[in-house]
XYZ file of C-alpha atoms in Angstrom:
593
model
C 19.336 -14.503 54.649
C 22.497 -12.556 55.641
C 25.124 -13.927 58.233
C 25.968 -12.208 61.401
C 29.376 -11.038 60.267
C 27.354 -8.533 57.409
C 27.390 -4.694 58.782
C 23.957 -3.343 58.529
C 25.076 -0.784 56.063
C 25.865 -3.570 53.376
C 22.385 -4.707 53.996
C 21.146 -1.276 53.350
C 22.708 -0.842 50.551
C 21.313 -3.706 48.609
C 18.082 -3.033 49.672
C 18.356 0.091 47.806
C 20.168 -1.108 44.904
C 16.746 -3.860 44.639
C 14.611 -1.005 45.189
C 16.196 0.915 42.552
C 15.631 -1.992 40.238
C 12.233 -2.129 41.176
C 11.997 1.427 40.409
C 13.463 0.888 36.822
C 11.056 -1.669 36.105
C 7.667 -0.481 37.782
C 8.518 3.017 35.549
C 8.343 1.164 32.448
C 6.021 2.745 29.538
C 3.939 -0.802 30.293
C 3.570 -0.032 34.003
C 0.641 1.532 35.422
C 0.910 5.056 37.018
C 0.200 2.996 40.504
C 2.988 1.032 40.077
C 5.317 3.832 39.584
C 4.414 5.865 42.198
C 4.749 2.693 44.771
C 8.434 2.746 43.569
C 8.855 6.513 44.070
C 7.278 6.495 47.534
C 9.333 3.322 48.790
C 12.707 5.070 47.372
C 12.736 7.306 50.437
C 11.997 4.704 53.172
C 14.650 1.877 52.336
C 17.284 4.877 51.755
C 16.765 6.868 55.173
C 19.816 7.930 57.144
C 20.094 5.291 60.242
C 19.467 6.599 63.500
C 22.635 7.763 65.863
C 22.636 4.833 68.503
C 24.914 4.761 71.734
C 26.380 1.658 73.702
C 27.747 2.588 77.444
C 29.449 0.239 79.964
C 31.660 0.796 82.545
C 34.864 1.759 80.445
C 33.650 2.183 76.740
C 30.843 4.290 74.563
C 30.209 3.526 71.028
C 28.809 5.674 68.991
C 27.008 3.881 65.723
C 25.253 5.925 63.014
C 24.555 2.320 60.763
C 27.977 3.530 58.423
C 30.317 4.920 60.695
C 31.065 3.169 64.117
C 33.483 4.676 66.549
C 34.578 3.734 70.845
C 36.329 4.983 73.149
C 38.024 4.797 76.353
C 35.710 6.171 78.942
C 39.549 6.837 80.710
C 41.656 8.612 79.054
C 39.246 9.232 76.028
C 41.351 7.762 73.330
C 39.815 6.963 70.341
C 40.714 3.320 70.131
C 38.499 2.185 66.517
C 36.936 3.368 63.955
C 35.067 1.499 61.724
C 33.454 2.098 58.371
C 31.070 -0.675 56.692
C 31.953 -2.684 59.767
C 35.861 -2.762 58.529
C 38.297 -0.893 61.752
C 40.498 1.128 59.525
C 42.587 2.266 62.390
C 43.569 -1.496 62.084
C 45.489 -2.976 65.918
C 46.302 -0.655 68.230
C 45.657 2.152 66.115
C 43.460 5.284 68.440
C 43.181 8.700 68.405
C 43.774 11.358 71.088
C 44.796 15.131 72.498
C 48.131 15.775 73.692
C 49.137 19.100 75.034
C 52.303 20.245 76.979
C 52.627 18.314 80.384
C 49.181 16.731 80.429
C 47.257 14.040 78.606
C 43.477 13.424 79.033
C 44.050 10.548 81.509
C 41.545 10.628 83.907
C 38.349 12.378 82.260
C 34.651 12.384 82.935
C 32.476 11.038 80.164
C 29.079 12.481 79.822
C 26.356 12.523 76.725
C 26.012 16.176 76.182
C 23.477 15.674 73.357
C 21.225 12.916 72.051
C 19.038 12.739 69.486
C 18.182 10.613 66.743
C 20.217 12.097 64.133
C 22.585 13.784 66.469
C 25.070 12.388 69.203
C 27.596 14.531 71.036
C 29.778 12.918 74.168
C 32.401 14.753 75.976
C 35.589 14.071 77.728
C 36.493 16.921 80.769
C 40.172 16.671 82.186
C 41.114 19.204 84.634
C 45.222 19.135 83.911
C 47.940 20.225 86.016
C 49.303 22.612 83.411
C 46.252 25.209 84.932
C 43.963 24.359 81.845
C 40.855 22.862 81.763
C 40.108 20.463 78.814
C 36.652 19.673 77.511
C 36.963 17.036 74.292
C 33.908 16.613 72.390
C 32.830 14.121 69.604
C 29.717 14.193 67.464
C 28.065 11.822 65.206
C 25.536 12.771 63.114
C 22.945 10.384 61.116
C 24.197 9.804 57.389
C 27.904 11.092 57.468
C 30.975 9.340 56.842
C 32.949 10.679 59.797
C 32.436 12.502 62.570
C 33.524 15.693 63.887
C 35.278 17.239 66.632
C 36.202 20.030 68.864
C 38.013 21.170 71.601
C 36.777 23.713 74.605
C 39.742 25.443 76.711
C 39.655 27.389 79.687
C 41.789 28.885 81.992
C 40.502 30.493 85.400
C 42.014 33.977 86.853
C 42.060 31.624 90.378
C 44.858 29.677 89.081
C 48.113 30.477 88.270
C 49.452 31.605 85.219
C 48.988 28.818 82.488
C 51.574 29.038 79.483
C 49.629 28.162 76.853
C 51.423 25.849 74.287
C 51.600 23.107 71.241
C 48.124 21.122 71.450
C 47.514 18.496 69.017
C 44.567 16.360 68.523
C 46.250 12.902 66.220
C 45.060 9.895 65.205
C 48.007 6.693 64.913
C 46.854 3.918 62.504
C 47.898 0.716 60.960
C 50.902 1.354 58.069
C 49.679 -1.855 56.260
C 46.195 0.264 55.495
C 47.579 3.978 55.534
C 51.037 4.511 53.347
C 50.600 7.843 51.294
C 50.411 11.471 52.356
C 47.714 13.557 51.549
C 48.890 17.453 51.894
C 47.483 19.440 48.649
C 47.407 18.911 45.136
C 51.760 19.647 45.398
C 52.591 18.007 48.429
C 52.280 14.022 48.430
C 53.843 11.005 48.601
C 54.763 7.640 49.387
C 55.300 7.257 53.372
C 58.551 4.444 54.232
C 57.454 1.789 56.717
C 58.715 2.267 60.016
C 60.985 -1.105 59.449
C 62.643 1.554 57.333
C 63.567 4.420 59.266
C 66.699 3.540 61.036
C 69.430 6.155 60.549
C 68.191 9.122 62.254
C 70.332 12.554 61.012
C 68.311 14.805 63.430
C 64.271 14.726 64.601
C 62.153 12.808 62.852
C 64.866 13.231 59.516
C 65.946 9.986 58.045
C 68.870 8.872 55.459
C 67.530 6.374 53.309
C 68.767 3.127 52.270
C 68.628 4.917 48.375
C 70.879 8.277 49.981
C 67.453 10.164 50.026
C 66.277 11.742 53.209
C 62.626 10.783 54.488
C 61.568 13.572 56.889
C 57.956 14.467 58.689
C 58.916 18.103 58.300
C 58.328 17.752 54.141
C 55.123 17.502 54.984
C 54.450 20.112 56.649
C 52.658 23.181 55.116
C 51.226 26.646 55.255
C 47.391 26.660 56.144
C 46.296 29.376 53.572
C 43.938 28.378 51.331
C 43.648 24.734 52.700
C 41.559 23.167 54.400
C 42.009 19.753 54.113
C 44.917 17.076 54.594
C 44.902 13.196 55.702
C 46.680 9.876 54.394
C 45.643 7.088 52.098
C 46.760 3.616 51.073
C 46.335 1.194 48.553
C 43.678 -1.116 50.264
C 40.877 1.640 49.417
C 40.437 3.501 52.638
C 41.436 7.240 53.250
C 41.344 9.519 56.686
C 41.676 12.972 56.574
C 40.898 16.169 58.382
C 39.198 18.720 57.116
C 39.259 21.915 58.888
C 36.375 24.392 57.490
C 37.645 27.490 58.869
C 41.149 28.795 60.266
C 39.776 30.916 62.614
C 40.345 28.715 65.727
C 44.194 28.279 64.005
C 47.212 29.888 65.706
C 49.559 31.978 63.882
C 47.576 33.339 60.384
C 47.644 32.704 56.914
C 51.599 32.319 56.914
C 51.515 29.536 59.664
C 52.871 26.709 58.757
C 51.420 23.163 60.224
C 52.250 19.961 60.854
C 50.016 17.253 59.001
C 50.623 14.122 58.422
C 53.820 11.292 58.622
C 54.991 7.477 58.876
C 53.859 5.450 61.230
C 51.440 6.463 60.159
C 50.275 9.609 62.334
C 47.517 11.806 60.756
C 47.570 15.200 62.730
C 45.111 18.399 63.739
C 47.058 21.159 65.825
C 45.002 23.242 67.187
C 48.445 25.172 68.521
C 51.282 24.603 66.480
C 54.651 25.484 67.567
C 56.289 24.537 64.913
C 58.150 27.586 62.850
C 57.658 30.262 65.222
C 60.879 32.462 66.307
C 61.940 31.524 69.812
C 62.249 35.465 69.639
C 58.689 36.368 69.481
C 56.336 37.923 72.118
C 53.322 36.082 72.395
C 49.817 36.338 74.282
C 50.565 32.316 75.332
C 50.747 33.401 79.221
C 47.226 32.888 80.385
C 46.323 34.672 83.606
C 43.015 35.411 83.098
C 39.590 34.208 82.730
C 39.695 33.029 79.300
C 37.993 30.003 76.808
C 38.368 28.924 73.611
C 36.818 26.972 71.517
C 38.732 25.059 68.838
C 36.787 23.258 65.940
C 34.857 21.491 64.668
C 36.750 20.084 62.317
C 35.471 16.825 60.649
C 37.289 13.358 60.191
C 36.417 12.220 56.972
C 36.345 8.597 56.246
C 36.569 8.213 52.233
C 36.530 4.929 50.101
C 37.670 5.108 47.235
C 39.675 2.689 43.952
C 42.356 5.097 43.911
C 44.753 7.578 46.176
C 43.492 9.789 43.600
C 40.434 9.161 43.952
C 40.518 9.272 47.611
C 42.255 12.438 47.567
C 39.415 14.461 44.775
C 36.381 13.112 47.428
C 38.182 14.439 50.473
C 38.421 17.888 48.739
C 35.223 17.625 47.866
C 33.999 16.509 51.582
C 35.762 19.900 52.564
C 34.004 22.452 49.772
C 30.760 21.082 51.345
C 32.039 21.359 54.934
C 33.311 25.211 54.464
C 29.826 26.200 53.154
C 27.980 24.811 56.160
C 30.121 26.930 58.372
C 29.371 27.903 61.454
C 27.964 24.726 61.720
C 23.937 25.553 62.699
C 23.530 22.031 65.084
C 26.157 23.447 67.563
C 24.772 24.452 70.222
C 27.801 25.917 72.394
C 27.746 29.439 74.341
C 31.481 29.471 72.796
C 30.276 29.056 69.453
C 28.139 32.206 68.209
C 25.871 31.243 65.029
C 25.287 35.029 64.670
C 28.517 35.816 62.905
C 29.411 39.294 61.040
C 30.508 40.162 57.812
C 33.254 43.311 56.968
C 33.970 44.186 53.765
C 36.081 47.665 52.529
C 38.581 48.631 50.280
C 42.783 48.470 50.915
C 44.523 51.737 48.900
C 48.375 51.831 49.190
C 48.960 55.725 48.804
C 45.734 56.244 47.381
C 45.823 53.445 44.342
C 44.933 49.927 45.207
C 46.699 47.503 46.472
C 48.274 44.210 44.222
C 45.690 41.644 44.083
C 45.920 39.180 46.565
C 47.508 41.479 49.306
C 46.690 39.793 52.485
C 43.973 41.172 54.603
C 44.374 39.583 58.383
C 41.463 40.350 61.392
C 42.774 39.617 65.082
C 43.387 40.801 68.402
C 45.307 44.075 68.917
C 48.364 44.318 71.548
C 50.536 41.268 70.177
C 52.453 40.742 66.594
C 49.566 38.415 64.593
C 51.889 35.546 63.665
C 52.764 34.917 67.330
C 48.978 35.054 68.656
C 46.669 31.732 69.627
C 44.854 32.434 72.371
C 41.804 34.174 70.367
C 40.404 34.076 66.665
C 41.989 35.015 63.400
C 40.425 35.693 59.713
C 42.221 36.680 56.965
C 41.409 37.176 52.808
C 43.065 38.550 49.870
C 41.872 41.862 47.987
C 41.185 41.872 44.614
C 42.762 43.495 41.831
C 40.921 47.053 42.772
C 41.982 46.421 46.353
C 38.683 45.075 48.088
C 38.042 42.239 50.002
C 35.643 40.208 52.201
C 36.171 38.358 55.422
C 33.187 36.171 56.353
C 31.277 34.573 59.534
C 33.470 36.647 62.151
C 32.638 36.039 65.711
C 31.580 39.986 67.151
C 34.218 41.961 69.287
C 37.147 43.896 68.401
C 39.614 43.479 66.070
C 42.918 44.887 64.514
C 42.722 44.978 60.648
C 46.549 44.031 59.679
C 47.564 44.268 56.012
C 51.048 42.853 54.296
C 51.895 42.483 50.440
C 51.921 44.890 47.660
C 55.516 44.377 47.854
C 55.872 46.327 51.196
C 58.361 45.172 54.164
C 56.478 47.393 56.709
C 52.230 45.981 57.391
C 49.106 48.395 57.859
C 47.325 48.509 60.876
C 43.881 49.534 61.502
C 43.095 49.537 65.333
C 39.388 49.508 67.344
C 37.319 47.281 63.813
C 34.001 46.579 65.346
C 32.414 43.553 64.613
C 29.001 43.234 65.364
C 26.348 40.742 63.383
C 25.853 41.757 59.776
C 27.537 43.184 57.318
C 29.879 46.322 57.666
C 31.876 48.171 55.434
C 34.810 49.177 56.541
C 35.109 51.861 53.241
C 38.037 52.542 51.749
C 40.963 52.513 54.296
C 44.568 54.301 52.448
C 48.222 52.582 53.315
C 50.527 54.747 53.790
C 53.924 53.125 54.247
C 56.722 55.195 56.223
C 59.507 55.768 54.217
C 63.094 56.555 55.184
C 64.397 58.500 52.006
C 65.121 57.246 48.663
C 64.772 54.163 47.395
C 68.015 53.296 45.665
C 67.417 49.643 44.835
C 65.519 46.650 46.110
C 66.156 43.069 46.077
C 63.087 40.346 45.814
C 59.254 41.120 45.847
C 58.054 41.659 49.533
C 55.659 39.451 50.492
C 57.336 37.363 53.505
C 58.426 34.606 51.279
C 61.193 33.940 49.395
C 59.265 33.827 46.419
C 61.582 35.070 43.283
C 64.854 33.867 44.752
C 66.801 30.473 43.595
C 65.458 27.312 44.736
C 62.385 29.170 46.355
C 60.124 26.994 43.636
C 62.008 23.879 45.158
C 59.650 21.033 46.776
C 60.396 21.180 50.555
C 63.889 19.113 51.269
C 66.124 18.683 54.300
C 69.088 18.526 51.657
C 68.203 21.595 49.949
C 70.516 23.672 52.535
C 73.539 22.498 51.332
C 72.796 23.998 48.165
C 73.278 27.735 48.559
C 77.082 29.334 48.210
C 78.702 30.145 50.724
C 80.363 33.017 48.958
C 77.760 35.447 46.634
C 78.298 38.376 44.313
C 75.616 40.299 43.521
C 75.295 43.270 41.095
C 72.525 45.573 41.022
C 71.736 46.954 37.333
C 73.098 42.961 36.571
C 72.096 40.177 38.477
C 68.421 39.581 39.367
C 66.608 38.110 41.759
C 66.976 35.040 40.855
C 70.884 35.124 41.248
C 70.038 35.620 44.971
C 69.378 32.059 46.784
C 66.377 31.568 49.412
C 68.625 31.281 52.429
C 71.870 32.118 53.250
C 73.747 29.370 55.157
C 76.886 28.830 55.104
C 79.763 30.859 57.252
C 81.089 33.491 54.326
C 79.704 36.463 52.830
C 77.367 37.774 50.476
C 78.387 40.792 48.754
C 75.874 43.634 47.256
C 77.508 45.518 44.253
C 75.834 49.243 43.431
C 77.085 52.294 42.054
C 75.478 55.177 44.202
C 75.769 58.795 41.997
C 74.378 61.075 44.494
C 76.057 62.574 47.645
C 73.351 61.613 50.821
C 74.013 64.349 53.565
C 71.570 62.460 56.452
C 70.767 58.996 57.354
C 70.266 55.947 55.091
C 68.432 52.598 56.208
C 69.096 48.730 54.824
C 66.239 46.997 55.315
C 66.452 43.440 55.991
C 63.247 41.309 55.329
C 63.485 38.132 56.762
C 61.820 35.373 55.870
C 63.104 32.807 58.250
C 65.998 32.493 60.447
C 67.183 28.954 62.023
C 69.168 28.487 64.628
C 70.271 32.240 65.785
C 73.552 32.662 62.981
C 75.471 35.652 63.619
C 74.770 37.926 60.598
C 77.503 40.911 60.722
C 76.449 43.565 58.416
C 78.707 45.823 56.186
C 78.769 49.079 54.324
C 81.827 49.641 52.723
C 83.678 48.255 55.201
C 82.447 49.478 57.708
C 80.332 47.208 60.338
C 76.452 48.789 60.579
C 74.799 46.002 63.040
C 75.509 42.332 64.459
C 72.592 40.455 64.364
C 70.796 37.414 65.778
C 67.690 36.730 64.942
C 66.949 33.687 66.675
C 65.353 30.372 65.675
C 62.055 29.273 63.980
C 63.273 25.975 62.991
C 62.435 26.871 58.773
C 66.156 26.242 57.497
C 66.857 22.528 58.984
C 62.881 21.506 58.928
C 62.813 21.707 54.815
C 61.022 25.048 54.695
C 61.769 26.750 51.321
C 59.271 30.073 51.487
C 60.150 30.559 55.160
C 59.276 30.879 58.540
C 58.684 33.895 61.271
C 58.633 37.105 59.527
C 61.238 39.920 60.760
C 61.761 43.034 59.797
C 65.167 44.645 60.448
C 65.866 48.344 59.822
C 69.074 49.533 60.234
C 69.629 53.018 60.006
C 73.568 54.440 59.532
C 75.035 57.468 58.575
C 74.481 58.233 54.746
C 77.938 59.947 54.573
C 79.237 55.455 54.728
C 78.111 55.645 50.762
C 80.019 56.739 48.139
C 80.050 58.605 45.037
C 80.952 55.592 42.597
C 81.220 51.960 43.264
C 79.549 50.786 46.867
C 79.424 47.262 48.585
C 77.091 46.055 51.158
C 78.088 42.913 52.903
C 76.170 40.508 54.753
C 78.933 38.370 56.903
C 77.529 35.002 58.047
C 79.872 33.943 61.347
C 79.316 31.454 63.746
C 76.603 29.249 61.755
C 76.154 26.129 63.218
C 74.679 22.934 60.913
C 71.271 23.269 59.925
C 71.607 27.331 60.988
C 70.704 30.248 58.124
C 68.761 33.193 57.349
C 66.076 32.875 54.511
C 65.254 36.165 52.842
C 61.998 38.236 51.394
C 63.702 41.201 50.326
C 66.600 43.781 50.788
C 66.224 47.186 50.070
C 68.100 50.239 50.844
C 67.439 54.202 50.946
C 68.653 57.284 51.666
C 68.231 60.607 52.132
């Protein structure tokens, strides 16, 4: 009846959509109860999930579930197809694999962990030379249109000192099949062919044939409140990872990821180190015993008439992949299914907090944005200050707090996390002060947020844009006279008029959103030179970031007899700023006392 070139699933397919019609006519007022309930009971039988099958030869396992089909290299475990409805959509030499600093998974041992009928997970172990251990899993369950995938890594106290860095699980496919990037509803678009990309202005950045500039790093995004990214094409396929929970995520809710780019070259990091300050201290150095377990995340296959289309199915696919989590078929020691809930109440001097201050859970000892080698949760409070984080793995946390237009965070050390619910109560911020607030600039909140060009899409060229010489009045301007980065070599000036005669110390504080390429920023009161600073490089500037990058907080404290009765100035000096080099500011505020 059917060729050999017709994928099972097709077959399955119609012999539901005749068993449907068979339904429709059997149910008929004229049919006979027994008719109807023959339909009703053979509805079930036809449409049953396929059974998870495996193929195993010397070099290659296939995993087949009857809709998805997927092989690998028994090797170096690449991913070399994918196939939905029989179709490869990684098209030639398209495959999928984890990359980490100075290793690759050449040379691992393939074993079937699991089987089962409805359930098949394989693993790939590589023992690198970087002093990590690497344990790659797959799973493919019966009925799902993509499987998922995790990552266990360990480190023993035997070995020396492993410096954990950037790991990346990708996926490289065919750019006649895969030309659009999928980030969130705001960040998409059309992805050049690689034919295209010939005049390279730094990495991965582009000048276009049109005077555009095509770069990777436009792409690139924060991780709150998303879960899912990928890339689609005209021909009706999409691929895209969907990530359930951020908890196995380096860096917190203001880390921002790479995702997706020509080639095309769909991306998971596990451990991005992309936009972190080459300044920061970091729990990276492994010497310990220590494992982690990263995932699963799921690799959604979608079909779909549309990008569109493609795109509202794939956030779909996620919603339903964020409620199953934890995920109760894994069946890891590294993977509790017990999880805890804490709930409480955040009160900044005794009021609540602004709605949607951020509430971030993680280890104590190191600055939050600069940890990966353990597990992160974070939520906003509501608008009387509470909040809820869910499905925590027990052990013992610092509570960390930012927002509510504060520079400094809260802290709350030794949260126990045990299974269940606890509430945490109601826990009162308190920020330090250091006098007298005599004016602020911007709304703290580690962004640039109410600056000029901050609601600009993310752009190389977008640098170029900001003065290089700024007056700005307080009582006048506002914040949107300031721009999101300064970064050119000149100065920007700060106008007040001070009334009051300050007998102690006064303090600038410098919120700092992002700061490329280490500029030398000589600050200024009246004249009179407070602090040189260098603040290192996260990359935001010259990568397109707009909101930011690694948060710093700078406090500089000076003699209030340098301000004035009358007309004041603070300048901020910008000297030796190289191309692509600037500082990108939350806020400026100064007291005294």
């Amino acid at each position: 009846m059917f060729g050999h070139d017709v994928h099972p699933c097709f077959i399955a397919a119609l012999w539901r959509r005749m068993v449907t019609d068979i339904f429709l006519i059997a149910c008929r007022p004229i049919a006979s109860m027994r008719r109807c309930l023959l339909a009703i009971l053979l509805l079930p039988v036809l449409g049953r999930s396929q059974n998870v099958s495996v193929k195993e030869s010397a070099t290659s396992i296939q995993l087949d579930n009857g809709m998805i089909a997927v092989s690998f290299n028994k090797k170096n475990a690449d991913l070399n197809a994918l196939s939905l409805h029989g179709v490869n959509v990684l098209g030639k030499g398209g495959r999928a694999y984890l990359l980490a600093p100075d290793f690759n998974m050449n040379q691992s041992i393939c074993s079937i962990v699991s089987k089962t009928d409805s359930l098949v997970d394989i693993s790939f172990l590589h023992v690198a030379s970087n002093h990590f251990t690497y344990d790659l899993h797959y799973v493919l369950k019966s009925g799902d249109q993509g499987l998922y995938c995790y990552l266990l890594e360990s480190h023993s106290a035997k070995d020396s000192v492993g410096n954990y860095g950037q790991t990346r699980w990708g996926i490289r496919a065919d750019e006649s099949v895969f030309d659009y990037h999928l980030v969130r509803d705001s960040i998409q678009g059309p992805m050049p062919k690689m034919a295209e990309l010939t005049h390279e202005v730094q990495d991965w950045t582009f000048l276009m044939p049109d005077s555009s500039y095509y770069t990777k790093y436009n792409y690139a995004d924060y991780i709150e409140d998303r879960y899912v990214h990928g890339m689609a094409g005209s021909k009706g396929f999409g691929l895209f990872v969907i990530n359930p929970s951020h908890e196995y995520l380096n860096g917190g809710p203001t880390k921002q990821y790479q995702n997706v780019h020509s080639t095309p070259f769909l991306i998971n990091m596990f451990n991005c180190g992309h936009f972190l300050s080459d300044q920061r201290k970091g729990d990276n150095l492994i010497r310990d015993d220590w494992k982690k377990l990263n995932g699963p995340f799921f690799l959604y296959i979608a079909q779909g008439k549309t990008i569109p289309d493609l795109w509202n199915k794939a956030k779909g696919k996620a919603q339903i992949e964020q409620g199953k989590w934890p995920y109760t078929w894994m069946n890891h020691p590294e993977y509790p299914l017990t999880r805890g809930v804490a709930k409480g109440q955040l009160l900044l001097n005794g009021k609540p907090t602004l709605v949607n201050t951020r509430i971030v859970l993680a280890a104590p000892g190191y600055d939050w944005q600069a940890q990966s080698r353990g597990y992160i949760y974070d939520a906003k409070t509501k608008t009387d200050g509470s909040f809820q984080l869910n499905a925590i793995r027990p052990g013992t946390y610092t509570l960390y707090a930012f927002g509510s237009n504060q520079t400094k965070e809260f802290q709350q050390a030794n949260i126990q996390i045990v299974a269940g619910k606890q509430d945490l109560g109601k826990l009162n911020w308190v920020p330090a002060k250091q006098g007298v607030t005599l004016w602020q600039i911007g709304q703290a909140d580690r962004k640039t947020t109410s600056f000029k060009l901050a609601d600009h899409k993310r752009a190389y060229d977008l640098m170029f844009q900001p003065p290089a010489q700024l007056d700005y009045s307080i009582g006048k301007s506002k914040d949107a006279d300031w721009y999101y980065a300064q970064t050119k070599e000149g100065s920007w000036k700060i106008r007040f008029n001070n009334s009051k005669q300050w007998n102690d110390s006064a303090c600038l504080s410098i919120a700092v959103a992002g700061c490329a390429r280490n500029p030398q920023l000589d600050v200024l009161v009246n004249g009179k030179t407070i602090k040189t600073l260098r603040m290192g490089n996260d990359a935001s500037v010259y990568r397109s970031a707009v909101a930011g990058g690694y948060y710093q907080l700078k406090e500089l404290i000076f003699p209030s007899s340098y301000l004035v009765q009358g007309n004041n100035t603070i300048e901020l000096r910008m000297v030796q700023c190289k191309p692509g080099a600037g500082i990108m500011y939350d806020a400026i505020k100064l007291e005294a006392k």
